[in-house]
mmCIF file of C-alpha atoms in Angstrom:
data_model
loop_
_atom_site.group_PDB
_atom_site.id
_atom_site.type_symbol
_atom_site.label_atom_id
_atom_site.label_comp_id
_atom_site.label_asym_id
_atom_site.label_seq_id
_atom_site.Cartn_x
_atom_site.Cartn_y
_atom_site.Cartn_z
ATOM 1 C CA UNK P 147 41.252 103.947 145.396
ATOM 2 C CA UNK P 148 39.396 101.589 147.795
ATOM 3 C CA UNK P 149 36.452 100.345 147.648
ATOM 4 C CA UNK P 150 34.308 101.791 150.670
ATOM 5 C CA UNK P 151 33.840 99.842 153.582
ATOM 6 C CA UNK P 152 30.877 101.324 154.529
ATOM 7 C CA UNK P 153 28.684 99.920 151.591
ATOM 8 C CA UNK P 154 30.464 96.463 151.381
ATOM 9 C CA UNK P 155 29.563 96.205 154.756
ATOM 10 C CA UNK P 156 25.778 96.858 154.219
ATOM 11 C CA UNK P 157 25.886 94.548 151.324
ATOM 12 C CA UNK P 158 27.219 91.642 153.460
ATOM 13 C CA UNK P 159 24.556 92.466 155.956
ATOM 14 C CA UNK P 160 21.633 92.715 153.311
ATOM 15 C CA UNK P 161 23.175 89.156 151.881
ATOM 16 C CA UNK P 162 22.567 87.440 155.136
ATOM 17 C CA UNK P 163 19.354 87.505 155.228
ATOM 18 C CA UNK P 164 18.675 86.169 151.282
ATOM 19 C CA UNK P 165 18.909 82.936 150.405
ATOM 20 C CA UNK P 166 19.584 81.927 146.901
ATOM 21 C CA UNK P 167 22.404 84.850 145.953
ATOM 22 C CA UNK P 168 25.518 82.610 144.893
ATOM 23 C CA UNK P 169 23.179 81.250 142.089
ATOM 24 C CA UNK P 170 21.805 84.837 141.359
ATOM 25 C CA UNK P 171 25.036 85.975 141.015
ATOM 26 C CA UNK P 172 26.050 83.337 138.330
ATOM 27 C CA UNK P 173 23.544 83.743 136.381
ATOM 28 C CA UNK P 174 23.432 87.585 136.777
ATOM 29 C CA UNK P 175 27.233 87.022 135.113
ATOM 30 C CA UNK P 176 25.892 84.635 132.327
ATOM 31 C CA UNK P 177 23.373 87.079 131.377
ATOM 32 C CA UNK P 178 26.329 89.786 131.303
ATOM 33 C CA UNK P 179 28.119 87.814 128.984
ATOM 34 C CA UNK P 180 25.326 86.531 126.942
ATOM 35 C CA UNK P 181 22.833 89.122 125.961
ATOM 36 C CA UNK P 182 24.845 92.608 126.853
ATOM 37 C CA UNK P 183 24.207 94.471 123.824
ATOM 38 C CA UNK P 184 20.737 93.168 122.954
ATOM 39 C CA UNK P 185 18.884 96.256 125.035
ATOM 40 C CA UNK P 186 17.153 94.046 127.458
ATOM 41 C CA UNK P 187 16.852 94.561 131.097
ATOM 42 C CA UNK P 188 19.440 91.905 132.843
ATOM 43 C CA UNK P 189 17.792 92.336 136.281
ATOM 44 C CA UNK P 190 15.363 89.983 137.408
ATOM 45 C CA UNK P 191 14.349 91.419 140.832
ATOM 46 C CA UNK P 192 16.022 92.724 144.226
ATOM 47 C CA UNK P 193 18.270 89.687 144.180
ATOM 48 C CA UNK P 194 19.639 90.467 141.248
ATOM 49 C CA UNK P 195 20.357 94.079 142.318
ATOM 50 C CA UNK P 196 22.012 92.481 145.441
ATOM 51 C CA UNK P 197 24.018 90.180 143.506
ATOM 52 C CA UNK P 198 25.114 93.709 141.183
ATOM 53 C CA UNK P 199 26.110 95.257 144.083
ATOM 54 C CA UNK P 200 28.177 92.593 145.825
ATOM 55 C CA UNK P 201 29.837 91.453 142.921
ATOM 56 C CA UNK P 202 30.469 94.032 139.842
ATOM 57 C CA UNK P 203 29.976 97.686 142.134
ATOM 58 C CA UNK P 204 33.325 97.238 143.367
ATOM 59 C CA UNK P 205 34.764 96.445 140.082
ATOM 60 C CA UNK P 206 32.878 99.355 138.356
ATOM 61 C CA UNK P 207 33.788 101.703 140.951
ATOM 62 C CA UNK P 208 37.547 100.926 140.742
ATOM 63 C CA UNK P 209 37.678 101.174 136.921
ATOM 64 C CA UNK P 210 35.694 104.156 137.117
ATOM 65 C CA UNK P 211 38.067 105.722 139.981
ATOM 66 C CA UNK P 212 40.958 104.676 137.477
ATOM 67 C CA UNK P 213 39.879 106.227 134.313
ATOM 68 C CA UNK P 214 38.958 109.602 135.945
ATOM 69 C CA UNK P 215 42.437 109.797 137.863
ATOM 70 C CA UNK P 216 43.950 109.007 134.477
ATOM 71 C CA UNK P 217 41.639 111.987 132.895
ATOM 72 C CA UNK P 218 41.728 114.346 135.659
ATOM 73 C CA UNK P 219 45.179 114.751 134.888
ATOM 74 C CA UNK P 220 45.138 115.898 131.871
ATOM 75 C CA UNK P 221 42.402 118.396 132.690
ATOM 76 C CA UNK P 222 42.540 121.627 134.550
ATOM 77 C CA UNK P 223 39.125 122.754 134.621
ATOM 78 C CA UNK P 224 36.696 122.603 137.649
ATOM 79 C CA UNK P 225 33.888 120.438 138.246
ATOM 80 C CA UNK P 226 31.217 121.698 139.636
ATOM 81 C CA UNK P 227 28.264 119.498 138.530
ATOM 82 C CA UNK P 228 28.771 115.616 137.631
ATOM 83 C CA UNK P 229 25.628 113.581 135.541
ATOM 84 C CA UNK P 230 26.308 109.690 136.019
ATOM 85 C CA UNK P 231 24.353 108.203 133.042
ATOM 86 C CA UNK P 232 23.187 104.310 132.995
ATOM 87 C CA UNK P 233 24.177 104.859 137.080
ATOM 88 C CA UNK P 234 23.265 101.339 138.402
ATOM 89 C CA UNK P 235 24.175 101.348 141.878
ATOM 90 C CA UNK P 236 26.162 104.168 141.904
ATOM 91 C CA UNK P 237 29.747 103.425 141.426
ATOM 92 C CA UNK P 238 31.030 105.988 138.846
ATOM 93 C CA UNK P 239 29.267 108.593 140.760
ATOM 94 C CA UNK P 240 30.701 107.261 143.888
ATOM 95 C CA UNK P 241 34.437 107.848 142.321
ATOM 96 C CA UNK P 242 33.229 111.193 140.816
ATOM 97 C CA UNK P 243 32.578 112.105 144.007
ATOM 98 C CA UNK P 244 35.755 111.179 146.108
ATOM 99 C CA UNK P 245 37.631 112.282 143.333
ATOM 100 C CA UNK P 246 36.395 115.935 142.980
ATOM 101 C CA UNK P 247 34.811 116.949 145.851
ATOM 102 C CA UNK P 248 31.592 117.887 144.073
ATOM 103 C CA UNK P 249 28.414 117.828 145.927
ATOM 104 C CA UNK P 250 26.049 118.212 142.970
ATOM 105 C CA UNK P 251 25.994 115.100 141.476
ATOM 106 C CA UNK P 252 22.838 113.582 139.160
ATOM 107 C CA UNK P 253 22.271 109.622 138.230
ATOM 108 C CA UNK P 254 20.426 108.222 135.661
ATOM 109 C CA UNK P 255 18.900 104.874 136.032
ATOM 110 C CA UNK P 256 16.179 103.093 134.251
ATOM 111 C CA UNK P 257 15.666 100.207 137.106
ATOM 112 C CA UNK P 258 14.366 101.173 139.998
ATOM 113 C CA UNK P 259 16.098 98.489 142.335
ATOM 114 C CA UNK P 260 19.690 99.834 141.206
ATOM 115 C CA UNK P 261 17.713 103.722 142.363
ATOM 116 C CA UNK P 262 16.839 102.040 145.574
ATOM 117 C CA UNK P 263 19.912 100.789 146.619
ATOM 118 C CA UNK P 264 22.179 103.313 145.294
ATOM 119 C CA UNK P 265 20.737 105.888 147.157
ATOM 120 C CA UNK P 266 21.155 104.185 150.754
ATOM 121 C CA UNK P 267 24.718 103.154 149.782
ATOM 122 C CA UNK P 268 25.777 106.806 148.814
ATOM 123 C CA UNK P 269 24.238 108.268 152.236
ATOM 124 C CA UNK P 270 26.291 105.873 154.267
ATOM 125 C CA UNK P 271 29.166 107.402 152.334
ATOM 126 C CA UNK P 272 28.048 111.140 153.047
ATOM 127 C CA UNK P 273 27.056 111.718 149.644
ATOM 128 C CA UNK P 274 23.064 112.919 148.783
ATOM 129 C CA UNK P 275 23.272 112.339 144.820
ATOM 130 C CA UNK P 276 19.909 113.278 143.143
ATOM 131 C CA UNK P 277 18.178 109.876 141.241
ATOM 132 C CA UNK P 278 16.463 110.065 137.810
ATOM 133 C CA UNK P 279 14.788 107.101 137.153
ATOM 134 C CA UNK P 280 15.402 107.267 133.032
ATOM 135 C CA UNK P 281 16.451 105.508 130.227
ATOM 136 C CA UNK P 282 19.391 107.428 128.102
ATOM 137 C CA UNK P 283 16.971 106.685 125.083
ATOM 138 C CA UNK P 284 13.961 108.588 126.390
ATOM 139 C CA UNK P 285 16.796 112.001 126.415
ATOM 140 C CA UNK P 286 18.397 113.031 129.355
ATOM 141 C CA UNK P 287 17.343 116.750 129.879
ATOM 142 C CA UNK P 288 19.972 117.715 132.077
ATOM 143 C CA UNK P 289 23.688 119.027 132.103
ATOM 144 C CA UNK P 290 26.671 118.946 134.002
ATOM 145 C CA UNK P 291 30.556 119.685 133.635
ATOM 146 C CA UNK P 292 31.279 115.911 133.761
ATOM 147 C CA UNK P 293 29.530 113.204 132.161
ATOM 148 C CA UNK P 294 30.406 109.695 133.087
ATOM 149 C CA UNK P 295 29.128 106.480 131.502
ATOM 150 C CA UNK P 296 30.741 103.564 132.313
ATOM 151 C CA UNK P 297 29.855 100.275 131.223
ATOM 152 C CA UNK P 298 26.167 101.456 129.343
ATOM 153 C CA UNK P 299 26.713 101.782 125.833
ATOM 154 C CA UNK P 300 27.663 97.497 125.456
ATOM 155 C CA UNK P 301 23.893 97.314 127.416
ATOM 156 C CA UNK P 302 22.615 99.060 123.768
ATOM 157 C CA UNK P 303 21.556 97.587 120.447
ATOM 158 C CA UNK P 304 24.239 99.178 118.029
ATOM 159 C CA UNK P 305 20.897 101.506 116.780
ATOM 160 C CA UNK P 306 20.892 103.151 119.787
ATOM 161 C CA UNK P 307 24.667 103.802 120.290
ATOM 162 C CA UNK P 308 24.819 106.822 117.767
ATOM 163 C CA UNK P 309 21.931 108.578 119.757
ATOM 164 C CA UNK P 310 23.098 107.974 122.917
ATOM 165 C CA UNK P 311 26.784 109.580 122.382
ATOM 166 C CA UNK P 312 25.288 112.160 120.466
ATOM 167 C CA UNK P 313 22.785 112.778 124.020
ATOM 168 C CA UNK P 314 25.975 111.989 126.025
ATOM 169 C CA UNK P 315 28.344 114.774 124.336
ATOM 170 C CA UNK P 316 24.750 117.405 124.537
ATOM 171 C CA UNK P 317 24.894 117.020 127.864
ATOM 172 C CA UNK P 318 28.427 117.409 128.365
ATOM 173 C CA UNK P 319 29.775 121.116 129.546
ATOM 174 C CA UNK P 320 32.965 120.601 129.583
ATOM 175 C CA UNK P 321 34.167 116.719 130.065
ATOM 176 C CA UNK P 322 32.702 113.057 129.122
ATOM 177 C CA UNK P 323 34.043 110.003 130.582
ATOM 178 C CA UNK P 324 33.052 106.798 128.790
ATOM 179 C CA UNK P 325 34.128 103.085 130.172
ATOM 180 C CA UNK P 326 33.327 100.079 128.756
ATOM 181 C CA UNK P 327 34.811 96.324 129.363
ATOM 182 C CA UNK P 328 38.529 95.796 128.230
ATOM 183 C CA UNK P 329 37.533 93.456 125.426
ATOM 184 C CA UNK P 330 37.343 94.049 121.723
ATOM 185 C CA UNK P 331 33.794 93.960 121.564
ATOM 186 C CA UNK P 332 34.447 97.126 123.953
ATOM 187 C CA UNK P 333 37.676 99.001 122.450
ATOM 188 C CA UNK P 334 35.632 98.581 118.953
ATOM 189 C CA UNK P 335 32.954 100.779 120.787
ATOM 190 C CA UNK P 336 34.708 103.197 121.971
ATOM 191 C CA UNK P 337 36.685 103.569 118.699
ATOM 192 C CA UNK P 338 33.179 104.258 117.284
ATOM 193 C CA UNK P 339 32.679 106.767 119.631
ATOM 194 C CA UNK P 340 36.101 108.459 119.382
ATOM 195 C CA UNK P 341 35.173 108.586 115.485
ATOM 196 C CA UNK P 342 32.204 110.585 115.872
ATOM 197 C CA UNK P 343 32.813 112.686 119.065
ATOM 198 C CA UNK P 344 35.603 113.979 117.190
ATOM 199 C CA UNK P 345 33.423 114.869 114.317
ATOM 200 C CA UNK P 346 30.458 116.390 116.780
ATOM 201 C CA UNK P 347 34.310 118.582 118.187
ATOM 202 C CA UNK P 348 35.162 116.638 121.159
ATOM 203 C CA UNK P 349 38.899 117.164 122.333
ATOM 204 C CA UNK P 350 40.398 113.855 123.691
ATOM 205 C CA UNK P 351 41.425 114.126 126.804
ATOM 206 C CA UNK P 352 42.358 110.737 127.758
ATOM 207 C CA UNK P 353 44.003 107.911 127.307
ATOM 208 C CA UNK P 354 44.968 107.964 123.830
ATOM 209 C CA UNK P 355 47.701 110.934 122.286
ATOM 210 C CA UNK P 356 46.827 109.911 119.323
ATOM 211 C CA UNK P 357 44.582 112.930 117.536
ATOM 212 C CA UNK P 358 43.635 111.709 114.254
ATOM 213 C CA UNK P 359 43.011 107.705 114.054
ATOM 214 C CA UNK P 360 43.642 104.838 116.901
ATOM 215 C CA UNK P 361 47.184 103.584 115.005
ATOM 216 C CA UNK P 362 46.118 99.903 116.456
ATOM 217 C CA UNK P 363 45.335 97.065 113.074
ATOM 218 C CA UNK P 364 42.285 95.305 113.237
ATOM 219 C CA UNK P 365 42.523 92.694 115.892
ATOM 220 C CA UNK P 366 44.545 94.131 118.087
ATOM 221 C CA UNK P 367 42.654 96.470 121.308
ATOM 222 C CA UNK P 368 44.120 97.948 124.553
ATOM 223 C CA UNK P 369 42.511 97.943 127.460
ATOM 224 C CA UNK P 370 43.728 99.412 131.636
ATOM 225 C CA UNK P 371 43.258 97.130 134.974
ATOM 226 C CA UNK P 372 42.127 98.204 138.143
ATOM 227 C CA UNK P 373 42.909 95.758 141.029
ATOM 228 C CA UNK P 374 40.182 95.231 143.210
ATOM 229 C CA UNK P 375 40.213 93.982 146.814
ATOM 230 C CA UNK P 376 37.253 91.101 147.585
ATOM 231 C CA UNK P 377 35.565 90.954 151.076
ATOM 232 C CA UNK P 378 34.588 87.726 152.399
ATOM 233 C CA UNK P 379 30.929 87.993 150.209
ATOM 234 C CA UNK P 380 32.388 88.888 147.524
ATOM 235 C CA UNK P 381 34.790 85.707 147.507
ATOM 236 C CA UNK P 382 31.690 83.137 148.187
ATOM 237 C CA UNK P 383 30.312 84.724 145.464
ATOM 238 C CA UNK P 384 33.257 84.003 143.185
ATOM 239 C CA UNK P 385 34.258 81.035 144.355
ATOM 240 C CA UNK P 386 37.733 81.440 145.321
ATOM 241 C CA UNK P 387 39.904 82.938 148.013
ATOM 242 C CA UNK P 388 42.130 85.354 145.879
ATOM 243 C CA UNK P 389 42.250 88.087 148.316
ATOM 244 C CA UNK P 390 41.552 90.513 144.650
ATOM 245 C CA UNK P 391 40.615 90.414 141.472
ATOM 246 C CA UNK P 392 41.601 92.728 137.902
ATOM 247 C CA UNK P 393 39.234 93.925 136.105
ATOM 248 C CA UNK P 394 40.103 94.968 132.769
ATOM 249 C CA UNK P 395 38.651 97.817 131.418
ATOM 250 C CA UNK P 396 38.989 100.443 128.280
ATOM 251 C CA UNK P 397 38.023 104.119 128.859
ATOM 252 C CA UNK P 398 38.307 107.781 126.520
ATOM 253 C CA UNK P 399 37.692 110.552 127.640
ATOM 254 C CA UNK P 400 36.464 113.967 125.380
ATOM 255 C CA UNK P 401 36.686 117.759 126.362
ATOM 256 C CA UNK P 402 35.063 121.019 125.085
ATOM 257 C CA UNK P 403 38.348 122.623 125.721
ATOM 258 C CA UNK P 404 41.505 121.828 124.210
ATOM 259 C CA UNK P 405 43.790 120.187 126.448
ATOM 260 C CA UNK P 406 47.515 118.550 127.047
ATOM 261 C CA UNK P 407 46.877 114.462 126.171
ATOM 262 C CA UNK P 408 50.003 112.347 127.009
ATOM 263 C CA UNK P 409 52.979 112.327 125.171
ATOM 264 C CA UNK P 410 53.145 108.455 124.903
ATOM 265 C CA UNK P 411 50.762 105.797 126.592
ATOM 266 C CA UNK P 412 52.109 102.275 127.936
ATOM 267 C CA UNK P 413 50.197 99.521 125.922
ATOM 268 C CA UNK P 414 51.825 96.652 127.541
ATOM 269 C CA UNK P 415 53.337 95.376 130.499
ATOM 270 C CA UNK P 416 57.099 96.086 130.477
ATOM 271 C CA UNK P 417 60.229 93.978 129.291
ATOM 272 C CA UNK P 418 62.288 94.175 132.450
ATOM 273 C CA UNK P 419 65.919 92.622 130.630
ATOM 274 C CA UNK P 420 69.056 93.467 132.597
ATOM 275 C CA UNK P 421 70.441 96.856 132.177
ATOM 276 C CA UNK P 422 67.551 97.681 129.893
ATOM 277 C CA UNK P 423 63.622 98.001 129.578
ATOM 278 C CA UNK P 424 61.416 97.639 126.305
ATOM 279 C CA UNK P 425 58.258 99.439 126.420
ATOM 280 C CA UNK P 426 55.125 98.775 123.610
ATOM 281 C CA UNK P 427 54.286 102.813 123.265
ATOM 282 C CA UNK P 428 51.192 104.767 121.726
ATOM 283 C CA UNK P 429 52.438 107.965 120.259
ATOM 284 C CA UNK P 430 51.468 110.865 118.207
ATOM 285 C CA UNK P 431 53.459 109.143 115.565
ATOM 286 C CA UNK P 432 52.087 105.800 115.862
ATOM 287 C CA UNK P 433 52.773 102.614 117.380
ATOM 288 C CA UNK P 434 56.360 102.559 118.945
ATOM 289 C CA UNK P 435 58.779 100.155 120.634
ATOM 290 C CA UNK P 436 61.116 101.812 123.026
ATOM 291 C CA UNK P 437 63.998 100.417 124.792
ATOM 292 C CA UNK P 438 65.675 102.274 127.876
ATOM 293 C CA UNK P 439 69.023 101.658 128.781
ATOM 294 C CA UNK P 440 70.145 102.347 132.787
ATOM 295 C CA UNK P 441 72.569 104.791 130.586
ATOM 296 C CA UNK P 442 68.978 107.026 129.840
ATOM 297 C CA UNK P 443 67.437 109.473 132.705
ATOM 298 C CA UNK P 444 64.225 108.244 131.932
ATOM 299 C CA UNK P 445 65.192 104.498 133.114
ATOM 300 C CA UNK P 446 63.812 104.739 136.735
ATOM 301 C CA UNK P 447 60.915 106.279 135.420
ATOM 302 C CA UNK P 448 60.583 103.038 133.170
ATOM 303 C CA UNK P 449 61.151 100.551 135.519
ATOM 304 C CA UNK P 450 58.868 102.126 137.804
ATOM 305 C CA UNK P 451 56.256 102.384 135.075
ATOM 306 C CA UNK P 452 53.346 99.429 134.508
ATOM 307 C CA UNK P 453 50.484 98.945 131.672
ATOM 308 C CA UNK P 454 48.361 101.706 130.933
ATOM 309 C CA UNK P 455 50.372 104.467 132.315
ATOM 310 C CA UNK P 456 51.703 107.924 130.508
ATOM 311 C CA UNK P 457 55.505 107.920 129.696
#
C-alpha cells in the first residue's frame, strides 16, 4: 500500500519553510537508535515532529499496512472500532483505516506536536480520528475491536512493558496488532509478549503457526520488509537518491477468538536452483527446510513466493 500523496505533499510544503531539518532529522535518528527503550521523550520541538513525519511516517505506515494485511487474513471478524496506542503522527491508524473501512478510530499520544500534526494529515486523507493526548502508562480507558501498537513498547523501560501489554490486551475486543523494529532487540520483545498474552488467553493470529513456543535458538530472530517509496524530501533527508527504501520490521498479532494461523511461514528469502526451490519454513512442527521440485504442484506457488509470506 502507498504511502498517501496527500500528506507527503503537506510535509514537503511545511519543510520549505524550516530551516535546519536535515540536521533534525539525523539526530532525531541517533536518538532512535541511542536511547529507545530508556522512556524518555525523543522529541525536541515542532522540528522534530516534522522531521518524524517526513522521514519514519512513511516507513511506519507501510509496516503497519503490511502486518495488518498479513493479520487480516487470518481473521474473519469485523472491525468496527480501531484504538491506535503510542499513535505519533498517525500512521498505523492511517493503514487501519484504508484497510477496514472503519470510521471510528481513537489515537493515543503523549506529545502534543505528533496530536497536532496527525490530525491535519488524517483530514487531508478524509479521515476525522478522535486524539487522546495520553501516555499508555497513565491507563488507556477505552476499547475497541482492534488494537494497534506499532513501534511503542522499544520507547518503554522493560518495567513498564508487562503493564502496558497487560493494558494493551484489556483494551482489546477482539484483535491486537503489535509492531516493533525487525531487530533482535525487537523479536526478543515481542517473544515476551507472545509469552504472556498467551498466558492472559490471547489466540495468535499472525505471523507465527507456531502455538506453543517460537522454535527459533537464541540468536537467531525473523523479521518482514515493507518497501517504501521516498519523495524528493524524504531523499534530502536521507541522503541518497534510491528511489525506496526497506524497512524491516517484526509484528504478532493476538485474538479473543480462535482462529486459522498459517500452515507454514517463509523465514527467508528463497533458493531459486534450477528445476528446484529451497524454502527456510516455520511450522507447527518446528523449523523446516523444504525443497520444491518443478515435478510438485506447489512449485509456482514457490517461485512466486518471497520472505515473510504464508506457504
Amino acid at each position: 500500500m502507498e504511502f498517501p500523496y496527500e500528506i507527503r505533499e503537506y510535509v514537503e510544503e511545511l519543510a520549505a519553510k524550516r530551516d535546519g531539518l536535515p540536521r533534525a532529522a539525523e539526530l532525531l535518528s541517533e536518538r532512535y537508535r541511542g536511547e529507545s527503550g530508556g522512556g524518555k521523550p525523543l522529541l525536541n520541538g515542532s522540528l522534530d515532529v516534522l522531521a518524524y513525519a517526513a522521514v519514519r511516517m512513511p516507513a511506519t505506515f507501510g509496516a503497519a499496512a503490511k502486518a495488518l494485511e498479513l493479520t487480516l487474513s487470518h481473521f474473519t471478524g469485523d472491525i468496527a472500532s480501531v484504538l491506535d496506542v503510542g499513535a505519533g503522527t498517525g500512521a498505523a491508524s492511517l493503514a487501519a483505516y484504508f484497510l477496514t473501512g472503519c470510521g471510528d478510530i481513537t489515537c493515543v499520544e503523549r506529545e502534543q506536536g505528533m496530536i497536532d500534526l496527525g490530525t491535519e494529515v488524517s483530514k487531508r486523507c478524509g479521515a476525522d480520528f478522535r486524539w487522546i493526548k495520553r501516555d499508555v502508562g497513565s491507563g488507556l480507558k477505552r476499547r475497541a475491536d482492534l488494537v494497534v501498537s506499532a513501534y511503542c513498547l522499544n520507547e518503554m523501560t522493560a518495567a513498564g512493558r508487562r503493564a502496558a501489554l497487560e493494558e494493551l490486551w484489556r483494551a482489546a475486543d477482539k484483535l491486537l496488532v503489535i509492531i516493533e523494529p525487525g531487530t533482535p532487540a525487537g523479536f526478543s520483545q515481542l517473544k515476551q509478549a507472545r509469552e504472556l498474552l498467551t498466558e492472559l488467553g490471547g489466540n495468535i493470529a499472525a505471523p507465527c503457526p507456531q502455538i506453543i513456543g517460537c522454535p527459533l535458538t537464541e540468536g537467531d530472530w525473523c523479521h518482514f520488509t515493507a518497501r517504501i517509496a521516498r519523495g524528493r524530501l524524504h531523499k534530502r533527508l536521507k541522503g541518497g537518491e534510491a528511489p525506496y527504501e526497506d524497512e524491516k520490521f517484526g509484528f504478532i498479532a493476538f485474538s479473543r477468538e480462535q482462529c486459522s494461523p498459517c500452515e507454514a511461514r517463509i523465514l527467508r528469502h528463497p533458493k531459486v536452483e534450477s528445476g528446484k526451490i529451497t524454502l527456510k519454513l516455520c511450522t507447527a512442527q518446528g523449523i523446516e527446510e523444504r525443497v520444491v521440485t518443478k515435478k510438485s504442484p506447489r512449485f509456482k506457488a514457490a517461485r512466486k513466493s518471497s520472505s515473510g509470506e504464508a506457504f
